[in-house]
JSON list of N, CA and C in Angstrom, two decimals:
[
{"chain": "A", "resi": 9, "resn": "UNK", "atom": "N", "xyz": [0.29, -1.17, -0.15]},
{"chain": "A", "resi": 9, "resn": "UNK", "atom": "CA", "xyz": [0.01, 0.23, -0.02]},
{"chain": "A", "resi": 9, "resn": "UNK", "atom": "C", "xyz": [0.95, 1.11, 0.11]},
{"chain": "A", "resi": 10, "resn": "UNK", "atom": "N", "xyz": [1.87, 1.20, 1.15]},
{"chain": "A", "resi": 10, "resn": "UNK", "atom": "CA", "xyz": [2.88, 2.36, 1.09]},
{"chain": "A", "resi": 10, "resn": "UNK", "atom": "C", "xyz": [3.28, 2.41, -0.06]},
{"chain": "A", "resi": 11, "resn": "UNK", "atom": "N", "xyz": [3.66, 1.72, -0.98]},
{"chain": "A", "resi": 11, "resn": "UNK", "atom": "CA", "xyz": [4.71, 2.00, -2.36]},
{"chain": "A", "resi": 11, "resn": "UNK", "atom": "C", "xyz": [3.51, 2.43, -3.05]},
{"chain": "A", "resi": 12, "resn": "UNK", "atom": "N", "xyz": [2.21, 1.96, -3.76]},
{"chain": "A", "resi": 12, "resn": "UNK", "atom": "CA", "xyz": [1.76, 2.62, -4.23]},
{"chain": "A", "resi": 12, "resn": "UNK", "atom": "C", "xyz": [1.49, 4.22, -4.05]},
{"chain": "A", "resi": 13, "resn": "UNK", "atom": "N", "xyz": [0.81, 4.72, -2.71]},
{"chain": "A", "resi": 13, "resn": "UNK", "atom": "CA", "xyz": [0.82, 6.12, -2.49]},
{"chain": "A", "resi": 13, "resn": "UNK", "atom": "C", "xyz": [2.67, 6.74, -2.82]},
{"chain": "A", "resi": 14, "resn": "UNK", "atom": "N", "xyz": [3.53, 5.75, -2.82]},
{"chain": "A", "resi": 14, "resn": "UNK", "atom": "CA", "xyz": [4.35, 6.97, -2.75]},
{"chain": "A", "resi": 14, "resn": "UNK", "atom": "C", "xyz": [4.69, 7.01, -4.86]},
{"chain": "A", "resi": 15, "resn": "UNK", "atom": "N", "xyz": [4.46, 5.86, -5.34]},
{"chain": "A", "resi": 15, "resn": "UNK", "atom": "CA", "xyz": [4.10, 6.24, -7.20]},
{"chain": "A", "resi": 15, "resn": "UNK", "atom": "C", "xyz": [3.18, 6.89, -7.14]},
{"chain": "A", "resi": 16, "resn": "UNK", "atom": "N", "xyz": [1.96, 7.11, -6.32]},
{"chain": "A", "resi": 16, "resn": "UNK", "atom": "CA", "xyz": [1.09, 8.46, -6.93]},
{"chain": "A", "resi": 16, "resn": "UNK", "atom": "C", "xyz": [1.36, 9.30, -6.73]},
{"chain": "A", "resi": 17, "resn": "UNK", "atom": "N", "xyz": [2.10, 10.13, -5.36]},
{"chain": "A", "resi": 17, "resn": "UNK", "atom": "CA", "xyz": [2.68, 10.61, -4.95]},
{"chain": "A", "resi": 17, "resn": "UNK", "atom": "C", "xyz": [4.06, 11.33, -6.43]},
{"chain": "A", "resi": 18, "resn": "UNK", "atom": "N", "xyz": [4.63, 10.60, -6.86]},
{"chain": "A", "resi": 18, "resn": "UNK", "atom": "CA", "xyz": [5.90, 10.95, -7.61]},
{"chain": "A", "resi": 18, "resn": "UNK", "atom": "C", "xyz": [5.12, 11.25, -9.10]},
{"chain": "A", "resi": 19, "resn": "UNK", "atom": "N", "xyz": [3.82, 10.34, -9.06]},
{"chain": "A", "resi": 19, "resn": "UNK", "atom": "CA", "xyz": [3.01, 10.99, -10.58]},
{"chain": "A", "resi": 19, "resn": "UNK", "atom": "C", "xyz": [2.50, 12.22, -10.66]},
{"chain": "A", "resi": 20, "resn": "UNK", "atom": "N", "xyz": [2.21, 12.09, -9.52]},
{"chain": "A", "resi": 20, "resn": "UNK", "atom": "CA", "xyz": [1.20, 13.56, -9.23]},
{"chain": "A", "resi": 20, "resn": "UNK", "atom": "C", "xyz": [2.26, 15.17, -9.26]},
{"chain": "A", "resi": 21, "resn": "UNK", "atom": "N", "xyz": [3.28, 14.49, -9.05]},
{"chain": "A", "resi": 21, "resn": "UNK", "atom": "CA", "xyz": [4.27, 15.80, -8.78]},
{"chain": "A", "resi": 21, "resn": "UNK", "atom": "C", "xyz": [5.13, 15.52, -10.07]},
{"chain": "A", "resi": 22, "resn": "UNK", "atom": "N", "xyz": [5.07, 14.71, -11.04]},
{"chain": "A", "resi": 22, "resn": "UNK", "atom": "CA", "xyz": [5.81, 14.55, -12.64]},
{"chain": "A", "resi": 22, "resn": "UNK", "atom": "C", "xyz": [4.55, 15.71, -13.29]},
{"chain": "A", "resi": 23, "resn": "UNK", "atom": "N", "xyz": [3.26, 15.49, -13.08]},
{"chain": "A", "resi": 23, "resn": "UNK", "atom": "CA", "xyz": [2.09, 16.09, -13.41]},
{"chain": "A", "resi": 23, "resn": "UNK", "atom": "C", "xyz": [1.79, 17.96, -12.89]},
{"chain": "A", "resi": 24, "resn": "UNK", "atom": "N", "xyz": [2.75, 18.03, -12.26]},
{"chain": "A", "resi": 24, "resn": "UNK", "atom": "CA", "xyz": [2.48, 19.37, -11.58]},
{"chain": "A", "resi": 24, "resn": "UNK", "atom": "C", "xyz": [3.55, 20.21, -12.29]},
{"chain": "A", "resi": 25, "resn": "UNK", "atom": "N", "xyz": [4.74, 19.37, -12.04]},
{"chain": "A", "resi": 25, "resn": "UNK", "atom": "CA", "xyz": [6.36, 19.90, -12.64]},
{"chain": "A", "resi": 25, "resn": "UNK", "atom": "C", "xyz": [6.05, 20.37, -14.53]},
{"chain": "A", "resi": 26, "resn": "UNK", "atom": "N", "xyz": [4.88, 19.66, -14.78]},
{"chain": "A", "resi": 26, "resn": "UNK", "atom": "CA", "xyz": [4.62, 19.70, -16.53]},
{"chain": "A", "resi": 26, "resn": "UNK", "atom": "C", "xyz": [3.75, 20.78, -16.29]},
{"chain": "A", "resi": 27, "resn": "UNK", "atom": "N", "xyz": [3.26, 21.21, -15.71]},
{"chain": "A", "resi": 27, "resn": "UNK", "atom": "CA", "xyz": [1.71, 21.95, -15.63]},
{"chain": "A", "resi": 27, "resn": "UNK", "atom": "C", "xyz": [2.75, 23.43, -15.34]},
{"chain": "A", "resi": 28, "resn": "UNK", "atom": "N", "xyz": [3.42, 23.29, -14.20]},
{"chain": "A", "resi": 28, "resn": "UNK", "atom": "CA", "xyz": [4.57, 24.63, -14.15]},
{"chain": "A", "resi": 28, "resn": "UNK", "atom": "C", "xyz": [5.02, 24.94, -15.40]},
{"chain": "A", "resi": 29, "resn": "UNK", "atom": "N", "xyz": [5.84, 23.70, -15.68]},
{"chain": "A", "resi": 29, "resn": "UNK", "atom": "CA", "xyz": [6.30, 23.87, -17.16]},
{"chain": "A", "resi": 29, "resn": "UNK", "atom": "C", "xyz": [5.72, 25.24, -18.12]},
{"chain": "A", "resi": 30, "resn": "UNK", "atom": "N", "xyz": [4.70, 24.42, -18.77]},
{"chain": "A", "resi": 30, "resn": "UNK", "atom": "CA", "xyz": [3.47, 25.42, -19.67]},
{"chain": "A", "resi": 30, "resn": "UNK", "atom": "C", "xyz": [2.83, 26.81, -18.78]},
{"chain": "A", "resi": 31, "resn": "UNK", "atom": "N", "xyz": [2.76, 26.58, -17.90]},
{"chain": "A", "resi": 31, "resn": "UNK", "atom": "CA", "xyz": [2.50, 28.06, -17.42]},
{"chain": "A", "resi": 31, "resn": "UNK", "atom": "C", "xyz": [3.79, 29.08, -17.45]},
{"chain": "A", "resi": 32, "resn": "UNK", "atom": "N", "xyz": [4.90, 28.09, -17.08]},
{"chain": "A", "resi": 32, "resn": "UNK", "atom": "CA", "xyz": [6.11, 29.42, -17.18]},
{"chain": "A", "resi": 32, "resn": "UNK", "atom": "C", "xyz": [6.69, 29.81, -19.04]},
{"chain": "A", "resi": 33, "resn": "UNK", "atom": "N", "xyz": [6.09, 28.45, -19.69]},
{"chain": "A", "resi": 33, "resn": "UNK", "atom": "CA", "xyz": [6.36, 28.94, -21.48]},
{"chain": "A", "resi": 33, "resn": "UNK", "atom": "C", "xyz": [5.58, 29.95, -21.54]},
{"chain": "A", "resi": 34, "resn": "UNK", "atom": "N", "xyz": [4.02, 29.78, -20.73]},
{"chain": "A", "resi": 34, "resn": "UNK", "atom": "CA", "xyz": [3.07, 31.09, -21.91]},
{"chain": "A", "resi": 34, "resn": "UNK", "atom": "C", "xyz": [3.02, 32.24, -21.03]},
{"chain": "A", "resi": 35, "resn": "UNK", "atom": "N", "xyz": [3.69, 31.97, -19.83]},
{"chain": "A", "resi": 35, "resn": "UNK", "atom": "CA", "xyz": [4.03, 32.99, -18.79]},
{"chain": "A", "resi": 35, "resn": "UNK", "atom": "C", "xyz": [4.89, 34.28, -19.20]},
{"chain": "A", "resi": 36, "resn": "UNK", "atom": "N", "xyz": [6.06, 33.53, -20.34]},
{"chain": "A", "resi": 36, "resn": "UNK", "atom": "CA", "xyz": [6.98, 33.84, -21.33]},
{"chain": "A", "resi": 36, "resn": "UNK", "atom": "C", "xyz": [6.77, 34.64, -22.38]},
{"chain": "A", "resi": 37, "resn": "UNK", "atom": "N", "xyz": [5.65, 33.92, -23.11]},
{"chain": "A", "resi": 37, "resn": "UNK", "atom": "CA", "xyz": [5.11, 34.50, -23.92]},
{"chain": "A", "resi": 37, "resn": "UNK", "atom": "C", "xyz": [4.06, 35.61, -24.35]},
{"chain": "A", "resi": 38, "resn": "UNK", "atom": "N", "xyz": [3.86, 35.39, -22.63]},
{"chain": "A", "resi": 38, "resn": "UNK", "atom": "CA", "xyz": [2.45, 36.87, -22.70]},
{"chain": "A", "resi": 38, "resn": "UNK", "atom": "C", "xyz": [3.61, 37.94, -21.86]},
{"chain": "A", "resi": 39, "resn": "UNK", "atom": "N", "xyz": [4.64, 37.71, -21.37]},
{"chain": "A", "resi": 39, "resn": "UNK", "atom": "CA", "xyz": [6.12, 38.60, -21.54]},
{"chain": "A", "resi": 39, "resn": "UNK", "atom": "C", "xyz": [6.20, 39.23, -22.76]},
{"chain": "A", "resi": 40, "resn": "UNK", "atom": "N", "xyz": [6.53, 38.81, -23.72]},
{"chain": "A", "resi": 40, "resn": "UNK", "atom": "CA", "xyz": [7.25, 39.03, -25.01]},
{"chain": "A", "resi": 40, "resn": "UNK", "atom": "C", "xyz": [5.64, 39.18, -25.39]},
{"chain": "A", "resi": 41, "resn": "UNK", "atom": "N", "xyz": [4.81, 39.33, -25.12]},
{"chain": "A", "resi": 41, "resn": "UNK", "atom": "CA", "xyz": [3.76, 39.98, -26.24]},
{"chain": "A", "resi": 41, "resn": "UNK", "atom": "C", "xyz": [3.34, 41.77, -25.46]},
{"chain": "A", "resi": 42, "resn": "UNK", "atom": "N", "xyz": [3.51, 41.53, -24.10]},
{"chain": "A", "resi": 42, "resn": "UNK", "atom": "CA", "xyz": [3.49, 42.83, -23.86]},
{"chain": "A", "resi": 42, "resn": "UNK", "atom": "C", "xyz": [4.30, 43.64, -23.73]},
{"chain": "A", "resi": 43, "resn": "UNK", "atom": "N", "xyz": [6.32, 43.17, -23.96]},
{"chain": "A", "resi": 43, "resn": "UNK", "atom": "CA", "xyz": [7.19, 44.01, -24.28]},
{"chain": "A", "resi": 43, "resn": "UNK", "atom": "C", "xyz": [6.94, 44.52, -25.98]},
{"chain": "A", "resi": 44, "resn": "UNK", "atom": "N", "xyz": [6.13, 43.77, -26.55]},
{"chain": "A", "resi": 44, "resn": "UNK", "atom": "CA", "xyz": [6.08, 44.26, -28.35]},
{"chain": "A", "resi": 44, "resn": "UNK", "atom": "C", "xyz": [4.85, 45.37, -27.80]},
{"chain": "A", "resi": 45, "resn": "UNK", "atom": "N", "xyz": [3.70, 45.00, -27.25]},
{"chain": "A", "resi": 45, "resn": "UNK", "atom": "CA", "xyz": [2.84, 46.09, -26.84]},
{"chain": "A", "resi": 45, "resn": "UNK", "atom": "C", "xyz": [3.63, 47.47, -26.60]},
{"chain": "A", "resi": 46, "resn": "UNK", "atom": "N", "xyz": [3.88, 47.43, -25.90]},
{"chain": "A", "resi": 46, "resn": "UNK", "atom": "CA", "xyz": [5.32, 48.33, -25.50]},
{"chain": "A", "resi": 46, "resn": "UNK", "atom": "C", "xyz": [5.90, 49.08, -25.58]},
{"chain": "A", "resi": 47, "resn": "UNK", "atom": "N", "xyz": [6.60, 47.96, -27.03]},
{"chain": "A", "resi": 47, "resn": "UNK", "atom": "CA", "xyz": [7.45, 48.42, -27.95]},
{"chain": "A", "resi": 47, "resn": "UNK", "atom": "C", "xyz": [6.62, 49.47, -28.76]},
{"chain": "A", "resi": 48, "resn": "UNK", "atom": "N", "xyz": [5.35, 49.16, -29.18]},
{"chain": "A", "resi": 48, "resn": "UNK", "atom": "CA", "xyz": [4.10, 49.39, -30.03]},
{"chain": "A", "resi": 48, "resn": "UNK", "atom": "C", "xyz": [4.00, 51.11, -29.57]},
{"chain": "A", "resi": 49, "resn": "UNK", "atom": "N", "xyz": [3.99, 50.70, -28.48]},
{"chain": "A", "resi": 49, "resn": "UNK", "atom": "CA", "xyz": [3.38, 51.68, -28.05]},
{"chain": "A", "resi": 49, "resn": "UNK", "atom": "C", "xyz": [3.68, 53.35, -27.88]},
{"chain": "A", "resi": 50, "resn": "UNK", "atom": "N", "xyz": [5.12, 52.97, -27.72]},
{"chain": "A", "resi": 50, "resn": "UNK", "atom": "CA", "xyz": [6.20, 53.98, -27.53]},
{"chain": "A", "resi": 50, "resn": "UNK", "atom": "C", "xyz": [7.02, 54.44, -28.64]},
{"chain": "A", "resi": 51, "resn": "UNK", "atom": "N", "xyz": [6.62, 54.07, -29.77]},
{"chain": "A", "resi": 51, "resn": "UNK", "atom": "CA", "xyz": [6.61, 54.63, -31.46]},
{"chain": "A", "resi": 51, "resn": "UNK", "atom": "C", "xyz": [5.83, 54.97, -31.64]},
{"chain": "A", "resi": 52, "resn": "UNK", "atom": "N", "xyz": [4.47, 54.57, -31.33]},
{"chain": "A", "resi": 52, "resn": "UNK", "atom": "CA", "xyz": [3.42, 56.03, -31.69]},
{"chain": "A", "resi": 52, "resn": "UNK", "atom": "C", "xyz": [3.04, 56.84, -30.33]},
{"chain": "A", "resi": 53, "resn": "UNK", "atom": "N", "xyz": [3.73, 57.11, -29.65]},
{"chain": "A", "resi": 53, "resn": "UNK", "atom": "CA", "xyz": [4.12, 57.92, -29.01]},
{"chain": "A", "resi": 53, "resn": "UNK", "atom": "C", "xyz": [4.61, 58.90, -29.27]},
{"chain": "A", "resi": 54, "resn": "UNK", "atom": "N", "xyz": [6.11, 58.75, -30.18]},
{"chain": "A", "resi": 54, "resn": "UNK", "atom": "CA", "xyz": [6.62, 59.07, -30.96]},
{"chain": "A", "resi": 54, "resn": "UNK", "atom": "C", "xyz": [6.32, 59.42, -31.89]},
{"chain": "A", "resi": 55, "resn": "UNK", "atom": "N", "xyz": [5.63, 58.42, -32.55]},
{"chain": "A", "resi": 55, "resn": "UNK", "atom": "CA", "xyz": [4.98, 59.55, -33.96]},
{"chain": "A", "resi": 55, "resn": "UNK", "atom": "C", "xyz": [4.06, 60.37, -34.70]},
{"chain": "A", "resi": 56, "resn": "UNK", "atom": "N", "xyz": [3.68, 60.46, -32.65]},
{"chain": "A", "resi": 56, "resn": "UNK", "atom": "CA", "xyz": [2.46, 61.87, -32.08]},
{"chain": "A", "resi": 56, "resn": "UNK", "atom": "C", "xyz": [3.40, 62.40, -31.95]},
{"chain": "A", "resi": 57, "resn": "UNK", "atom": "N", "xyz": [3.87, 62.41, -31.41]},
{"chain": "A", "resi": 57, "resn": "UNK", "atom": "CA", "xyz": [4.36, 63.44, -30.87]},
{"chain": "A", "resi": 57, "resn": "UNK", "atom": "C", "xyz": [5.22, 64.57, -31.96]},
{"chain": "A", "resi": 58, "resn": "UNK", "atom": "N", "xyz": [6.36, 63.80, -32.69]},
{"chain": "A", "resi": 58, "resn": "UNK", "atom": "CA", "xyz": [6.49, 64.17, -33.76]},
{"chain": "A", "resi": 58, "resn": "UNK", "atom": "C", "xyz": [5.43, 65.01, -34.93]},
{"chain": "A", "resi": 59, "resn": "UNK", "atom": "N", "xyz": [4.55, 64.48, -34.48]},
{"chain": "A", "resi": 59, "resn": "UNK", "atom": "CA", "xyz": [3.01, 65.31, -35.56]},
{"chain": "A", "resi": 59, "resn": "UNK", "atom": "C", "xyz": [2.78, 66.08, -35.62]},
{"chain": "A", "resi": 60, "resn": "UNK", "atom": "N", "xyz": [3.23, 66.33, -34.16]},
{"chain": "A", "resi": 60, "resn": "UNK", "atom": "CA", "xyz": [2.91, 67.48, -33.10]},
{"chain": "A", "resi": 60, "resn": "UNK", "atom": "C", "xyz": [3.61, 68.89, -33.50]},
{"chain": "A", "resi": 61, "resn": "UNK", "atom": "N", "xyz": [5.09, 68.13, -33.56]},
{"chain": "A", "resi": 61, "resn": "UNK", "atom": "CA", "xyz": [5.47, 69.33, -33.15]},
{"chain": "A", "resi": 61, "resn": "UNK", "atom": "C", "xyz": [5.96, 69.61, -34.71]},
{"chain": "A", "resi": 62, "resn": "UNK", "atom": "N", "xyz": [5.90, 68.69, -35.66]},
{"chain": "A", "resi": 62, "resn": "UNK", "atom": "CA", "xyz": [5.98, 68.89, -37.37]},
{"chain": "A", "resi": 62, "resn": "UNK", "atom": "C", "xyz": [5.04, 70.22, -37.90]},
{"chain": "A", "resi": 63, "resn": "UNK", "atom": "N", "xyz": [3.74, 69.93, -37.24]},
{"chain": "A", "resi": 63, "resn": "UNK", "atom": "CA", "xyz": [2.26, 70.55, -37.47]},
{"chain": "A", "resi": 63, "resn": "UNK", "atom": "C", "xyz": [2.59, 71.89, -36.63]},
{"chain": "A", "resi": 64, "resn": "UNK", "atom": "N", "xyz": [2.95, 72.16, -35.22]},
{"chain": "A", "resi": 64, "resn": "UNK", "atom": "CA", "xyz": [3.00, 73.11, -34.21]},
{"chain": "A", "resi": 64, "resn": "UNK", "atom": "C", "xyz": [3.27, 74.19, -35.33]},
{"chain": "A", "resi": 65, "resn": "UNK", "atom": "N", "xyz": [3.86, 74.25, -36.04]},
{"chain": "A", "resi": 65, "resn": "UNK", "atom": "CA", "xyz": [4.18, 76.16, -36.78]},
{"chain": "A", "resi": 65, "resn": "UNK", "atom": "C", "xyz": [3.55, 76.62, -37.33]},
{"chain": "A", "resi": 66, "resn": "UNK", "atom": "N", "xyz": [2.97, 75.58, -38.40]},
{"chain": "A", "resi": 66, "resn": "UNK", "atom": "CA", "xyz": [2.60, 75.84, -39.42]},
{"chain": "A", "resi": 66, "resn": "UNK", "atom": "C", "xyz": [0.78, 76.15, -38.56]},
{"chain": "A", "resi": 67, "resn": "UNK", "atom": "N", "xyz": [0.58, 75.15, -38.00]},
{"chain": "A", "resi": 67, "resn": "UNK", "atom": "CA", "xyz": [-1.00, 75.31, -37.52]},
{"chain": "A", "resi": 67, "resn": "UNK", "atom": "C", "xyz": [-0.97, 76.87, -36.55]},
{"chain": "A", "resi": 68, "resn": "UNK", "atom": "N", "xyz": [0.30, 77.61, -35.67]},
{"chain": "A", "resi": 68, "resn": "UNK", "atom": "CA", "xyz": [0.13, 78.86, -35.30]},
{"chain": "A", "resi": 68, "resn": "UNK", "atom": "C", "xyz": [0.01, 80.09, -36.28]},
{"chain": "A", "resi": 69, "resn": "UNK", "atom": "N", "xyz": [1.31, 79.47, -37.70]},
{"chain": "A", "resi": 69, "resn": "UNK", "atom": "CA", "xyz": [1.23, 80.31, -38.07]},
{"chain": "A", "resi": 69, "resn": "UNK", "atom": "C", "xyz": [-0.13, 80.79, -38.65]},
{"chain": "A", "resi": 70, "resn": "UNK", "atom": "N", "xyz": [-0.90, 79.69, -39.02]},
{"chain": "A", "resi": 70, "resn": "UNK", "atom": "CA", "xyz": [-2.15, 79.90, -39.96]},
{"chain": "A", "resi": 70, "resn": "UNK", "atom": "C", "xyz": [-3.36, 80.73, -38.90]},
{"chain": "A", "resi": 71, "resn": "UNK", "atom": "N", "xyz": [-2.73, 80.21, -37.57]},
{"chain": "A", "resi": 71, "resn": "UNK", "atom": "CA", "xyz": [-4.11, 80.49, -36.54]},
{"chain": "A", "resi": 71, "resn": "UNK", "atom": "C", "xyz": [-3.66, 82.07, -36.34]},
{"chain": "A", "resi": 72, "resn": "UNK", "atom": "N", "xyz": [-2.54, 82.30, -35.88]},
{"chain": "A", "resi": 72, "resn": "UNK", "atom": "CA", "xyz": [-2.23, 83.62, -35.56]},
{"chain": "A", "resi": 72, "resn": "UNK", "atom": "C", "xyz": [-1.39, 84.73, -36.10]},
{"chain": "A", "resi": 73, "resn": "UNK", "atom": "N", "xyz": [-0.83, 84.14, -37.43]},
{"chain": "A", "resi": 73, "resn": "UNK", "atom": "CA", "xyz": [-0.01, 85.01, -38.35]},
{"chain": "A", "resi": 73, "resn": "UNK", "atom": "C", "xyz": [1.62, 84.43, -37.63]},
{"chain": "A", "resi": 74, "resn": "UNK", "atom": "N", "xyz": [2.02, 84.25, -39.18]},
{"chain": "A", "resi": 74, "resn": "UNK", "atom": "CA", "xyz": [3.58, 84.44, -38.41]},
{"chain": "A", "resi": 74, "resn": "UNK", "atom": "C", "xyz": [4.37, 86.05, -38.13]},
{"chain": "A", "resi": 75, "resn": "UNK", "atom": "N", "xyz": [4.83, 86.29, -36.60]},
{"chain": "A", "resi": 75, "resn": "UNK", "atom": "CA", "xyz": [4.83, 87.68, -36.37]},
{"chain": "A", "resi": 75, "resn": "UNK", "atom": "C", "xyz": [6.01, 87.99, -37.39]},
{"chain": "A", "resi": 76, "resn": "UNK", "atom": "N", "xyz": [7.31, 87.06, -38.08]},
{"chain": "A", "resi": 76, "resn": "UNK", "atom": "CA", "xyz": [7.73, 88.55, -38.62]},
{"chain": "A", "resi": 76, "resn": "UNK", "atom": "C", "xyz": [7.25, 88.08, -40.20]},
{"chain": "A", "resi": 77, "resn": "UNK", "atom": "N", "xyz": [6.33, 88.08, -41.02]},
{"chain": "A", "resi": 77, "resn": "UNK", "atom": "CA", "xyz": [5.60, 87.97, -41.63]},
{"chain": "A", "resi": 77, "resn": "UNK", "atom": "C", "xyz": [4.64, 90.00, -41.85]},
{"chain": "A", "resi": 78, "resn": "UNK", "atom": "N", "xyz": [4.28, 89.63, -40.32]},
{"chain": "A", "resi": 78, "resn": "UNK", "atom": "CA", "xyz": [3.07, 90.40, -40.04]},
{"chain": "A", "resi": 78, "resn": "UNK", "atom": "C", "xyz": [3.99, 91.55, -39.57]},
{"chain": "A", "resi": 79, "resn": "UNK", "atom": "N", "xyz": [4.99, 91.71, -38.86]},
{"chain": "A", "resi": 79, "resn": "UNK", "atom": "CA", "xyz": [5.52, 93.05, -39.57]},
{"chain": "A", "resi": 79, "resn": "UNK", "atom": "C", "xyz": [5.73, 93.23, -40.78]},
{"chain": "A", "resi": 80, "resn": "UNK", "atom": "N", "xyz": [6.74, 92.41, -41.14]},
{"chain": "A", "resi": 80, "resn": "UNK", "atom": "CA", "xyz": [7.16, 93.01, -42.73]},
{"chain": "A", "resi": 80, "resn": "UNK", "atom": "C", "xyz": [5.30, 93.72, -43.14]},
{"chain": "A", "resi": 81, "resn": "UNK", "atom": "N", "xyz": [4.49, 92.74, -43.50]},
{"chain": "A", "resi": 81, "resn": "UNK", "atom": "CA", "xyz": [2.78, 93.31, -44.46]},
{"chain": "A", "resi": 81, "resn": "UNK", "atom": "C", "xyz": [2.75, 94.24, -43.71]},
{"chain": "A", "resi": 82, "resn": "UNK", "atom": "N", "xyz": [2.74, 95.16, -42.27]},
{"chain": "A", "resi": 82, "resn": "UNK", "atom": "CA", "xyz": [2.76, 96.06, -41.64]},
{"chain": "A", "resi": 82, "resn": "UNK", "atom": "C", "xyz": [3.59, 97.60, -41.97]},
{"chain": "A", "resi": 83, "resn": "UNK", "atom": "N", "xyz": [5.02, 97.10, -42.03]},
{"chain": "A", "resi": 83, "resn": "UNK", "atom": "CA", "xyz": [5.85, 97.75, -43.22]},
{"chain": "A", "resi": 83, "resn": "UNK", "atom": "C", "xyz": [5.45, 98.30, -44.30]},
{"chain": "A", "resi": 84, "resn": "UNK", "atom": "N", "xyz": [5.30, 97.19, -44.94]},
{"chain": "A", "resi": 84, "resn": "UNK", "atom": "CA", "xyz": [5.08, 97.72, -46.12]},
{"chain": "A", "resi": 84, "resn": "UNK", "atom": "C", "xyz": [3.57, 98.58, -46.29]},
{"chain": "A", "resi": 85, "resn": "UNK", "atom": "N", "xyz": [2.59, 98.34, -45.84]},
{"chain": "A", "resi": 85, "resn": "UNK", "atom": "CA", "xyz": [1.27, 98.85, -45.83]},
{"chain": "A", "resi": 85, "resn": "UNK", "atom": "C", "xyz": [1.51, 100.47, -45.20]},
{"chain": "A", "resi": 86, "resn": "UNK", "atom": "N", "xyz": [2.75, 100.50, -44.81]},
{"chain": "A", "resi": 86, "resn": "UNK", "atom": "CA", "xyz": [3.12, 102.11, -43.95]},
{"chain": "A", "resi": 86, "resn": "UNK", "atom": "C", "xyz": [3.69, 102.17, -45.18]},
{"chain": "A", "resi": 87, "resn": "UNK", "atom": "N", "xyz": [5.05, 102.17, -45.48]},
{"chain": "A", "resi": 87, "resn": "UNK", "atom": "CA", "xyz": [5.94, 102.86, -46.68]},
{"chain": "A", "resi": 87, "resn": "UNK", "atom": "C", "xyz": [5.65, 101.87, -47.74]},
{"chain": "A", "resi": 88, "resn": "UNK", "atom": "N", "xyz": [4.26, 101.87, -48.89]},
{"chain": "A", "resi": 88, "resn": "UNK", "atom": "CA", "xyz": [4.61, 101.09, -49.63]},
{"chain": "A", "resi": 88, "resn": "UNK", "atom": "C", "xyz": [5.99, 101.02, -50.83]},
{"chain": "A", "resi": 89, "resn": "UNK", "atom": "N", "xyz": [6.52, 100.26, -52.01]},
{"chain": "A", "resi": 89, "resn": "UNK", "atom": "CA", "xyz": [7.98, 100.34, -51.87]},
{"chain": "A", "resi": 89, "resn": "UNK", "atom": "C", "xyz": [7.61, 101.87, -53.11]},
{"chain": "A", "resi": 90, "resn": "UNK", "atom": "N", "xyz": [6.64, 102.05, -53.56]},
{"chain": "A", "resi": 90, "resn": "UNK", "atom": "CA", "xyz": [6.75, 103.03, -54.49]},
{"chain": "A", "resi": 90, "resn": "UNK", "atom": "C", "xyz": [6.64, 104.55, -54.10]},
{"chain": "A", "resi": 91, "resn": "UNK", "atom": "N", "xyz": [6.59, 104.72, -52.51]},
{"chain": "A", "resi": 91, "resn": "UNK", "atom": "CA", "xyz": [6.80, 105.52, -51.94]},
{"chain": "A", "resi": 91, "resn": "UNK", "atom": "C", "xyz": [8.06, 106.21, -51.15]},
{"chain": "A", "resi": 92, "resn": "UNK", "atom": "N", "xyz": [8.76, 104.72, -50.85]},
{"chain": "A", "resi": 92, "resn": "UNK", "atom": "CA", "xyz": [9.56, 104.48, -49.65]},
{"chain": "A", "resi": 92, "resn": "UNK", "atom": "C", "xyz": [11.39, 104.90, -50.16]}
]
């Protein structure tokens, strides 16, 4: 009877070891997917930041006018080239 219990315990330990191995591999795969998602999110954030930086000067100039051009237009209006 004791021999049978020992064999059953060993068999159960092997099954448990196999399950732990499967869980470990699954956890590794989940970790790899999380790393990939994180990398994609970081790239997306960088692209969004880049788009914001690239678009910002055009957006401000279109909305508020470029200060340099505004000053130049003002000078031309006050002193037209034909009268200067």
